Amino acid sequence: MAGVMIVEDDSALRELLRDALEKRKYTVIAAADGKEALAKFRPSIVDLVITDLLMPEEDGLMVIMKIREIKPSTKVIAISGGGMAGPGSYLMMASKLGADAVISKPFLPSELVMKVKELLE
């Protein structure tokens, strides 16, 4: 099964997403921020990265840029509570940096799992 990395500083949400993906037999690597994510990223294992955008240490925008340098074929889903309020929004910036999908918080874990499945098919 495909490998998914979750980068989310909210530990409760990170574990909720991990459980939802592991129930569907994805291999999951979790990180609390961008710095930890980049240290744990393994191109041979990770096919898709789900990253929050607003985090301590390195933010999700930096994660997207660095993942694109390391393994450009990696799919990326950006998640944020910042919303899509205008051209300067984090989700719009994530799209411009190459995120394959953006999801605004709050969302249902099932929505995210469907998007993961869609991108990895």
mmCIF file of N, CA and C in Angstrom:
data_model
loop_
_atom_site.group_PDB
_atom_site.id
_atom_site.type_symbol
_atom_site.label_atom_id
_atom_site.label_comp_id
_atom_site.label_asym_id
_atom_site.label_seq_id
_atom_site.Cartn_x
_atom_site.Cartn_y
_atom_site.Cartn_z
ATOM 1 N N MET A 1 0.852 -1.193 0.000
ATOM 2 C CA MET A 1 0.000 0.000 0.000
ATOM 3 C C MET A 1 0.885 1.239 0.000
ATOM 4 N N ALA A 2 0.325 2.328 -0.396
ATOM 5 C CA ALA A 2 1.062 3.587 -0.513
ATOM 6 C C ALA A 2 1.438 4.157 0.851
ATOM 7 N N GLY A 3 2.486 4.973 0.841
ATOM 8 C CA GLY A 3 2.942 5.635 2.056
ATOM 9 C C GLY A 3 2.476 7.078 2.100
ATOM 10 N N VAL A 4 1.979 7.488 3.263
ATOM 11 C CA VAL A 4 1.458 8.844 3.452
ATOM 12 C C VAL A 4 2.147 9.470 4.661
ATOM 13 N N MET A 5 2.603 10.711 4.496
ATOM 14 C CA MET A 5 3.158 11.462 5.620
ATOM 15 C C MET A 5 2.150 12.518 6.035
ATOM 16 N N ILE A 6 1.881 12.598 7.344
ATOM 17 C CA ILE A 6 0.995 13.625 7.900
ATOM 18 C C ILE A 6 1.865 14.611 8.669
ATOM 19 N N VAL A 7 1.770 15.888 8.312
ATOM 20 C CA VAL A 7 2.520 16.937 9.002
ATOM 21 C C VAL A 7 1.492 17.890 9.612
ATOM 22 N N GLU A 8 1.307 17.791 10.920
ATOM 23 C CA GLU A 8 0.251 18.542 11.607
ATOM 24 C C GLU A 8 0.676 18.786 13.046
ATOM 25 N N ASP A 9 0.650 20.049 13.480
ATOM 26 C CA ASP A 9 1.079 20.363 14.843
ATOM 27 C C ASP A 9 0.012 20.081 15.900
ATOM 28 N N ASP A 10 -1.234 19.944 15.502
ATOM 29 C CA ASP A 10 -2.313 19.590 16.432
ATOM 30 C C ASP A 10 -2.281 18.067 16.622
ATOM 31 N N SER A 11 -1.821 17.619 17.787
ATOM 32 C CA SER A 11 -1.621 16.184 18.006
ATOM 33 C C SER A 11 -2.912 15.377 17.894
ATOM 34 N N ALA A 12 -4.030 15.923 18.342
ATOM 35 C CA ALA A 12 -5.306 15.196 18.261
ATOM 36 C C ALA A 12 -5.709 14.979 16.803
ATOM 37 N N LEU A 13 -5.589 16.015 15.979
ATOM 38 C CA LEU A 13 -5.928 15.889 14.560
ATOM 39 C C LEU A 13 -4.943 14.951 13.865
ATOM 40 N N ARG A 14 -3.668 15.066 14.191
ATOM 41 C CA ARG A 14 -2.649 14.200 13.595
ATOM 42 C C ARG A 14 -2.978 12.730 13.859
ATOM 43 N N GLU A 15 -3.348 12.398 15.086
ATOM 44 C CA GLU A 15 -3.667 11.007 15.426
ATOM 45 C C GLU A 15 -4.979 10.550 14.794
ATOM 46 N N LEU A 16 -5.953 11.442 14.711
ATOM 47 C CA LEU A 16 -7.225 11.120 14.056
ATOM 48 C C LEU A 16 -6.991 10.767 12.586
ATOM 49 N N LEU A 17 -6.185 11.573 11.906
ATOM 50 C CA LEU A 17 -5.887 11.319 10.493
ATOM 51 C C LEU A 17 -5.058 10.045 10.331
ATOM 52 N N ARG A 18 -4.099 9.842 11.233
ATOM 53 C CA ARG A 18 -3.283 8.618 11.179
ATOM 54 C C ARG A 18 -4.191 7.392 11.272
ATOM 55 N N ASP A 19 -5.097 7.382 12.253
ATOM 56 C CA ASP A 19 -6.008 6.249 12.434
ATOM 57 C C ASP A 19 -6.866 6.021 11.196
ATOM 58 N N ALA A 20 -7.409 7.102 10.641
ATOM 59 C CA ALA A 20 -8.279 6.984 9.462
ATOM 60 C C ALA A 20 -7.524 6.385 8.278
ATOM 61 N N LEU A 21 -6.275 6.780 8.096
ATOM 62 C CA LEU A 21 -5.483 6.273 6.970
ATOM 63 C C LEU A 21 -4.977 4.851 7.219
ATOM 64 N N GLU A 22 -4.565 4.566 8.444
ATOM 65 C CA GLU A 22 -4.089 3.209 8.746
ATOM 66 C C GLU A 22 -5.214 2.185 8.634
ATOM 67 N N LYS A 23 -6.446 2.580 8.942
ATOM 68 C CA LYS A 23 -7.595 1.674 8.786
ATOM 69 C C LYS A 23 -7.788 1.291 7.324
ATOM 70 N N ARG A 24 -7.324 2.139 6.428
ATOM 71 C CA ARG A 24 -7.430 1.861 4.994
ATOM 72 C C ARG A 24 -6.126 1.297 4.443
ATOM 73 N N LYS A 25 -5.277 0.844 5.350
ATOM 74 C CA LYS A 25 -4.046 0.113 5.031
ATOM 75 C C LYS A 25 -2.933 0.962 4.417
ATOM 76 N N TYR A 26 -2.973 2.273 4.603
ATOM 77 C CA TYR A 26 -1.847 3.105 4.177
ATOM 78 C C TYR A 26 -0.745 3.012 5.228
ATOM 79 N N THR A 27 0.500 3.058 4.786
ATOM 80 C CA THR A 27 1.635 3.186 5.690
ATOM 81 C C THR A 27 1.717 4.663 6.049
ATOM 82 N N VAL A 28 1.740 4.995 7.336
ATOM 83 C CA VAL A 28 1.684 6.397 7.755
ATOM 84 C C VAL A 28 2.922 6.772 8.567
ATOM 85 N N ILE A 29 3.509 7.905 8.195
ATOM 86 C CA ILE A 29 4.582 8.532 8.961
ATOM 87 C C ILE A 29 4.021 9.867 9.422
ATOM 88 N N ALA A 30 4.147 10.173 10.711
ATOM 89 C CA ALA A 30 3.581 11.417 11.239
ATOM 90 C C ALA A 30 4.684 12.323 11.768
ATOM 91 N N ALA A 31 4.463 13.632 11.616
ATOM 92 C CA ALA A 31 5.403 14.634 12.111
ATOM 93 C C ALA A 31 4.619 15.810 12.670
ATOM 94 N N ALA A 32 5.178 16.447 13.704
ATOM 95 C CA ALA A 32 4.493 17.554 14.376
ATOM 96 C C ALA A 32 4.765 18.916 13.744
ATOM 97 N N ASP A 33 5.785 19.007 12.892
ATOM 98 C CA ASP A 33 6.087 20.278 12.222
ATOM 99 C C ASP A 33 6.947 20.010 10.992
ATOM 100 N N GLY A 34 7.208 21.062 10.240
ATOM 101 C CA GLY A 34 7.956 20.918 9.003
ATOM 102 C C GLY A 34 9.368 20.409 9.190
ATOM 103 N N LYS A 35 10.024 20.852 10.237
ATOM 104 C CA LYS A 35 11.400 20.417 10.496
ATOM 105 C C LYS A 35 11.455 18.906 10.731
ATOM 106 N N GLU A 36 10.545 18.411 11.565
ATOM 107 C CA GLU A 36 10.483 16.969 11.830
ATOM 108 C C GLU A 36 10.109 16.203 10.564
ATOM 109 N N ALA A 37 9.189 16.751 9.779
ATOM 110 C CA ALA A 37 8.751 16.096 8.544
ATOM 111 C C ALA A 37 9.912 15.909 7.580
ATOM 112 N N LEU A 38 10.700 16.947 7.400
ATOM 113 C CA LEU A 38 11.811 16.854 6.458
ATOM 114 C C LEU A 38 12.878 15.883 6.956
ATOM 115 N N ALA A 39 13.043 15.777 8.264
ATOM 116 C CA ALA A 39 13.991 14.811 8.827
ATOM 117 C C ALA A 39 13.498 13.375 8.627
ATOM 118 N N LYS A 40 12.176 13.166 8.665
ATOM 119 C CA LYS A 40 11.597 11.820 8.547
ATOM 120 C C LYS A 40 11.263 11.423 7.107
ATOM 121 N N PHE A 41 11.238 12.374 6.179
ATOM 122 C CA PHE A 41 10.803 12.094 4.808
ATOM 123 C C PHE A 41 11.709 11.056 4.150
ATOM 124 N N ARG A 42 11.113 10.013 3.608
ATOM 125 C CA ARG A 42 11.835 8.971 2.891
ATOM 126 C C ARG A 42 11.211 8.836 1.502
ATOM 127 N N PRO A 43 11.927 9.308 0.461
ATOM 128 C CA PRO A 43 11.365 9.269 -0.895
ATOM 129 C C PRO A 43 10.910 7.884 -1.339
ATOM 130 N N SER A 44 11.578 6.833 -0.854
ATOM 131 C CA SER A 44 11.213 5.479 -1.274
ATOM 132 C C SER A 44 9.926 4.984 -0.618
ATOM 133 N N ILE A 45 9.501 5.635 0.453
ATOM 134 C CA ILE A 45 8.316 5.192 1.197
ATOM 135 C C ILE A 45 7.126 6.124 1.002
ATOM 136 N N VAL A 46 7.367 7.436 0.991
ATOM 137 C CA VAL A 46 6.278 8.422 0.995
ATOM 138 C C VAL A 46 5.840 8.762 -0.430
ATOM 139 N N ASP A 47 4.558 8.495 -0.716
ATOM 140 C CA ASP A 47 3.970 8.807 -2.018
ATOM 141 C C ASP A 47 3.122 10.070 -1.967
ATOM 142 N N LEU A 48 2.674 10.437 -0.762
ATOM 143 C CA LEU A 48 1.793 11.589 -0.602
ATOM 144 C C LEU A 48 2.060 12.234 0.755
ATOM 145 N N VAL A 49 2.086 13.566 0.764
ATOM 146 C CA VAL A 49 2.269 14.322 2.002
ATOM 147 C C VAL A 49 1.027 15.162 2.255
ATOM 148 N N ILE A 50 0.490 15.057 3.468
ATOM 149 C CA ILE A 50 -0.594 15.925 3.927
ATOM 150 C C ILE A 50 0.052 16.896 4.895
ATOM 151 N N THR A 51 0.024 18.186 4.582
ATOM 152 C CA THR A 51 0.680 19.133 5.473
ATOM 153 C C THR A 51 -0.219 20.293 5.866
ATOM 154 N N ASP A 52 -0.230 20.560 7.165
ATOM 155 C CA ASP A 52 -0.827 21.794 7.657
ATOM 156 C C ASP A 52 0.077 22.915 7.158
ATOM 157 N N LEU A 53 -0.435 24.106 7.068
ATOM 158 C CA LEU A 53 0.375 25.213 6.566
ATOM 159 C C LEU A 53 0.917 26.099 7.673
ATOM 160 N N LEU A 54 0.153 26.293 8.730
ATOM 161 C CA LEU A 54 0.589 27.157 9.829
ATOM 162 C C LEU A 54 1.105 26.297 10.974
ATOM 163 N N MET A 55 2.434 26.222 11.098
ATOM 164 C CA MET A 55 3.063 25.396 12.128
ATOM 165 C C MET A 55 4.315 26.087 12.643
ATOM 166 N N PRO A 56 4.753 25.693 13.845
ATOM 167 C CA PRO A 56 6.033 26.209 14.343
ATOM 168 C C PRO A 56 7.184 25.593 13.536
ATOM 169 N N GLU A 57 8.374 26.062 13.780
ATOM 170 C CA GLU A 57 9.561 25.602 13.041
ATOM 171 C C GLU A 57 9.332 25.914 11.564
ATOM 172 N N GLU A 58 9.479 24.920 10.694
ATOM 173 C CA GLU A 58 9.261 25.166 9.268
ATOM 174 C C GLU A 58 7.781 24.969 8.965
ATOM 175 N N ASP A 59 7.189 25.940 8.266
ATOM 176 C CA ASP A 59 5.759 25.845 7.970
ATOM 177 C C ASP A 59 5.499 24.937 6.771
ATOM 178 N N GLY A 60 4.219 24.737 6.485
ATOM 179 C CA GLY A 60 3.826 23.845 5.412
ATOM 180 C C GLY A 60 4.233 24.315 4.032
ATOM 181 N N LEU A 61 4.320 25.615 3.821
ATOM 182 C CA LEU A 61 4.756 26.121 2.518
ATOM 183 C C LEU A 61 6.200 25.703 2.252
ATOM 184 N N MET A 62 7.034 25.772 3.270
ATOM 185 C CA MET A 62 8.430 25.339 3.137
ATOM 186 C C MET A 62 8.495 23.833 2.902
ATOM 187 N N VAL A 63 7.628 23.084 3.578
ATOM 188 C CA VAL A 63 7.581 21.633 3.379
ATOM 189 C C VAL A 63 7.268 21.328 1.916
ATOM 190 N N ILE A 64 6.275 22.001 1.362
ATOM 191 C CA ILE A 64 5.906 21.766 -0.041
ATOM 192 C C ILE A 64 7.094 22.041 -0.953
ATOM 193 N N MET A 65 7.754 23.182 -0.766
ATOM 194 C CA MET A 65 8.888 23.538 -1.626
ATOM 195 C C MET A 65 10.007 22.499 -1.528
ATOM 196 N N LYS A 66 10.327 22.071 -0.328
ATOM 197 C CA LYS A 66 11.436 21.125 -0.157
ATOM 198 C C LYS A 66 11.084 19.727 -0.658
ATOM 199 N N ILE A 67 9.842 19.294 -0.442
ATOM 200 C CA ILE A 67 9.416 17.985 -0.953
ATOM 201 C C ILE A 67 9.472 17.991 -2.480
ATOM 202 N N ARG A 68 9.057 19.085 -3.092
ATOM 203 C CA ARG A 68 9.107 19.206 -4.555
ATOM 204 C C ARG A 68 10.546 19.118 -5.070
ATOM 205 N N GLU A 69 11.516 19.615 -4.300
ATOM 206 C CA GLU A 69 12.930 19.510 -4.685
ATOM 207 C C GLU A 69 13.435 18.077 -4.535
ATOM 208 N N ILE A 70 13.052 17.414 -3.450
ATOM 209 C CA ILE A 70 13.555 16.071 -3.145
ATOM 210 C C ILE A 70 12.935 15.017 -4.059
ATOM 211 N N LYS A 71 11.616 15.027 -4.176
ATOM 212 C CA LYS A 71 10.896 14.032 -4.982
ATOM 213 C C LYS A 71 9.677 14.710 -5.608
ATOM 214 N N PRO A 72 9.863 15.303 -6.790
ATOM 215 C CA PRO A 72 8.787 16.079 -7.426
ATOM 216 C C PRO A 72 7.487 15.308 -7.668
ATOM 217 N N SER A 73 7.567 13.985 -7.792
ATOM 218 C CA SER A 73 6.354 13.204 -8.076
ATOM 219 C C SER A 73 5.475 12.987 -6.845
ATOM 220 N N THR A 74 5.955 13.371 -5.668
ATOM 221 C CA THR A 74 5.168 13.205 -4.445
ATOM 222 C C THR A 74 3.910 14.062 -4.514
ATOM 223 N N LYS A 75 2.777 13.456 -4.262
ATOM 224 C CA LYS A 75 1.522 14.205 -4.208
ATOM 225 C C LYS A 75 1.465 14.971 -2.891
ATOM 226 N N VAL A 76 0.851 16.155 -2.916
ATOM 227 C CA VAL A 76 0.768 16.985 -1.713
ATOM 228 C C VAL A 76 -0.653 17.491 -1.523
ATOM 229 N N ILE A 77 -1.170 17.316 -0.304
ATOM 230 C CA ILE A 77 -2.443 17.912 0.097
ATOM 231 C C ILE A 77 -2.127 18.915 1.197
ATOM 232 N N ALA A 78 -2.501 20.169 0.978
ATOM 233 C CA ALA A 78 -2.303 21.217 1.984
ATOM 234 C C ALA A 78 -3.608 21.413 2.744
ATOM 235 N N ILE A 79 -3.499 21.490 4.073
ATOM 236 C CA ILE A 79 -4.677 21.743 4.902
ATOM 237 C C ILE A 79 -4.411 22.969 5.767
ATOM 238 N N SER A 80 -5.450 23.783 5.957
ATOM 239 C CA SER A 80 -5.260 24.981 6.773
ATOM 240 C C SER A 80 -6.593 25.536 7.230
ATOM 241 N N GLY A 81 -6.564 26.137 8.400
ATOM 242 C CA GLY A 81 -7.723 26.863 8.900
ATOM 243 C C GLY A 81 -7.701 28.307 8.437
ATOM 244 N N GLY A 82 -6.677 28.674 7.677
ATOM 245 C CA GLY A 82 -6.537 30.036 7.172
ATOM 246 C C GLY A 82 -7.595 30.404 6.150
ATOM 247 N N GLY A 83 -8.225 29.420 5.557
ATOM 248 C CA GLY A 83 -9.303 29.667 4.605
ATOM 249 C C GLY A 83 -8.819 30.175 3.268
ATOM 250 N N MET A 84 -9.756 30.538 2.423
ATOM 251 C CA MET A 84 -9.433 31.019 1.084
ATOM 252 C C MET A 84 -9.966 32.435 0.935
ATOM 253 N N ALA A 85 -9.584 33.297 1.855
ATOM 254 C CA ALA A 85 -10.163 34.636 1.936
ATOM 255 C C ALA A 85 -9.636 35.622 0.907
ATOM 256 N N GLY A 86 -8.625 35.267 0.174
ATOM 257 C CA GLY A 86 -8.091 36.206 -0.799
ATOM 258 C C GLY A 86 -6.843 35.663 -1.445
ATOM 259 N N PRO A 87 -6.282 36.428 -2.377
ATOM 260 C CA PRO A 87 -5.125 35.941 -3.128
ATOM 261 C C PRO A 87 -3.900 35.680 -2.254
ATOM 262 N N GLY A 88 -3.849 36.263 -1.071
ATOM 263 C CA GLY A 88 -2.712 36.046 -0.188
ATOM 264 C C GLY A 88 -2.903 34.895 0.771
ATOM 265 N N SER A 89 -4.005 34.182 0.663
ATOM 266 C CA SER A 89 -4.274 33.110 1.624
ATOM 267 C C SER A 89 -3.250 31.988 1.510
ATOM 268 N N TYR A 90 -3.045 31.302 2.616
ATOM 269 C CA TYR A 90 -2.087 30.200 2.640
ATOM 270 C C TYR A 90 -2.458 29.090 1.663
ATOM 271 N N LEU A 91 -3.738 28.773 1.550
ATOM 272 C CA LEU A 91 -4.136 27.697 0.641
ATOM 273 C C LEU A 91 -3.857 28.068 -0.807
ATOM 274 N N MET A 92 -4.067 29.328 -1.155
ATOM 275 C CA MET A 92 -3.761 29.753 -2.526
ATOM 276 C C MET A 92 -2.256 29.712 -2.772
ATOM 277 N N MET A 93 -1.477 30.118 -1.776
ATOM 278 C CA MET A 93 -0.018 30.052 -1.919
ATOM 279 C C MET A 93 0.430 28.602 -2.064
ATOM 280 N N ALA A 94 -0.190 27.709 -1.312
ATOM 281 C CA ALA A 94 0.148 26.287 -1.409
ATOM 282 C C ALA A 94 -0.132 25.764 -2.812
ATOM 283 N N SER A 95 -1.254 26.164 -3.389
ATOM 284 C CA SER A 95 -1.578 25.758 -4.762
ATOM 285 C C SER A 95 -0.528 26.259 -5.737
ATOM 286 N N LYS A 96 -0.122 27.501 -5.563
ATOM 287 C CA LYS A 96 0.890 28.081 -6.457
ATOM 288 C C LYS A 96 2.236 27.379 -6.316
ATOM 289 N N LEU A 97 2.520 26.848 -5.131
ATOM 290 C CA LEU A 97 3.779 26.132 -4.911
ATOM 291 C C LEU A 97 3.711 24.681 -5.378
ATOM 292 N N GLY A 98 2.544 24.255 -5.833
ATOM 293 C CA GLY A 98 2.429 22.920 -6.399
ATOM 294 C C GLY A 98 1.642 21.907 -5.604
ATOM 295 N N ALA A 99 0.894 22.342 -4.596
ATOM 296 C CA ALA A 99 0.037 21.385 -3.886
ATOM 297 C C ALA A 99 -0.980 20.816 -4.871
ATOM 298 N N ASP A 100 -1.184 19.517 -4.818
ATOM 299 C CA ASP A 100 -2.124 18.860 -5.728
ATOM 300 C C ASP A 100 -3.569 19.067 -5.303
ATOM 301 N N ALA A 101 -3.769 19.349 -4.016
ATOM 302 C CA ALA A 101 -5.109 19.613 -3.491
ATOM 303 C C ALA A 101 -4.972 20.476 -2.245
ATOM 304 N N VAL A 102 -5.997 21.265 -1.981
ATOM 305 C CA VAL A 102 -6.046 22.067 -0.755
ATOM 306 C C VAL A 102 -7.390 21.814 -0.082
ATOM 307 N N ILE A 103 -7.349 21.690 1.238
ATOM 308 C CA ILE A 103 -8.565 21.436 2.007
ATOM 309 C C ILE A 103 -8.583 22.399 3.181
ATOM 310 N N SER A 104 -9.681 23.112 3.308
ATOM 311 C CA SER A 104 -9.832 24.082 4.386
ATOM 312 C C SER A 104 -10.379 23.396 5.636
ATOM 313 N N LYS A 105 -9.782 23.705 6.789
ATOM 314 C CA LYS A 105 -10.302 23.202 8.065
ATOM 315 C C LYS A 105 -11.519 24.023 8.453
ATOM 316 N N PRO A 106 -12.488 23.435 9.105
ATOM 317 C CA PRO A 106 -12.563 22.031 9.502
ATOM 318 C C PRO A 106 -13.018 21.150 8.341
ATOM 319 N N PHE A 107 -12.659 19.882 8.402
ATOM 320 C CA PHE A 107 -13.071 18.906 7.400
ATOM 321 C C PHE A 107 -13.278 17.571 8.099
ATOM 322 N N LEU A 108 -13.976 16.679 7.432
ATOM 323 C CA LEU A 108 -14.176 15.329 7.964
ATOM 324 C C LEU A 108 -13.005 14.451 7.536
ATOM 325 N N PRO A 109 -12.530 13.563 8.402
ATOM 326 C CA PRO A 109 -11.459 12.655 7.993
ATOM 327 C C PRO A 109 -11.811 11.888 6.717
ATOM 328 N N SER A 110 -13.084 11.544 6.547
ATOM 329 C CA SER A 110 -13.493 10.813 5.346
ATOM 330 C C SER A 110 -13.260 11.630 4.076
ATOM 331 N N GLU A 111 -13.416 12.959 4.158
ATOM 332 C CA GLU A 111 -13.137 13.824 3.003
ATOM 333 C C GLU A 111 -11.669 13.727 2.610
ATOM 334 N N LEU A 112 -10.815 13.766 3.612
ATOM 335 C CA LEU A 112 -9.382 13.706 3.352
ATOM 336 C C LEU A 112 -8.992 12.342 2.796
ATOM 337 N N VAL A 113 -9.536 11.279 3.363
ATOM 338 C CA VAL A 113 -9.227 9.933 2.889
ATOM 339 C C VAL A 113 -9.652 9.773 1.429
ATOM 340 N N MET A 114 -10.812 10.311 1.065
ATOM 341 C CA MET A 114 -11.261 10.242 -0.334
ATOM 342 C C MET A 114 -10.288 10.973 -1.251
ATOM 343 N N LYS A 115 -9.789 12.133 -0.826
ATOM 344 C CA LYS A 115 -8.845 12.904 -1.634
ATOM 345 C C LYS A 115 -7.522 12.151 -1.766
ATOM 346 N N VAL A 116 -7.066 11.519 -0.690
ATOM 347 C CA VAL A 116 -5.836 10.715 -0.738
ATOM 348 C C VAL A 116 -6.001 9.596 -1.760
ATOM 349 N N LYS A 117 -7.111 8.874 -1.669
ATOM 350 C CA LYS A 117 -7.372 7.768 -2.597
ATOM 351 C C LYS A 117 -7.398 8.266 -4.039
ATOM 352 N N GLU A 118 -8.072 9.375 -4.266
ATOM 353 C CA GLU A 118 -8.173 9.956 -5.609
ATOM 354 C C GLU A 118 -6.788 10.307 -6.168
ATOM 355 N N LEU A 119 -5.947 10.924 -5.366
ATOM 356 C CA LEU A 119 -4.624 11.343 -5.841
ATOM 357 C C LEU A 119 -3.667 10.176 -6.051
ATOM 358 N N LEU A 120 -3.856 9.098 -5.322
ATOM 359 C CA LEU A 120 -2.935 7.966 -5.436
ATOM 360 C C LEU A 120 -3.380 6.918 -6.446
ATOM 361 N N GLU A 121 -4.573 7.066 -7.010
ATOM 362 C CA GLU A 121 -5.039 6.080 -8.003
ATOM 363 C C GLU A 121 -4.359 6.287 -9.335
#
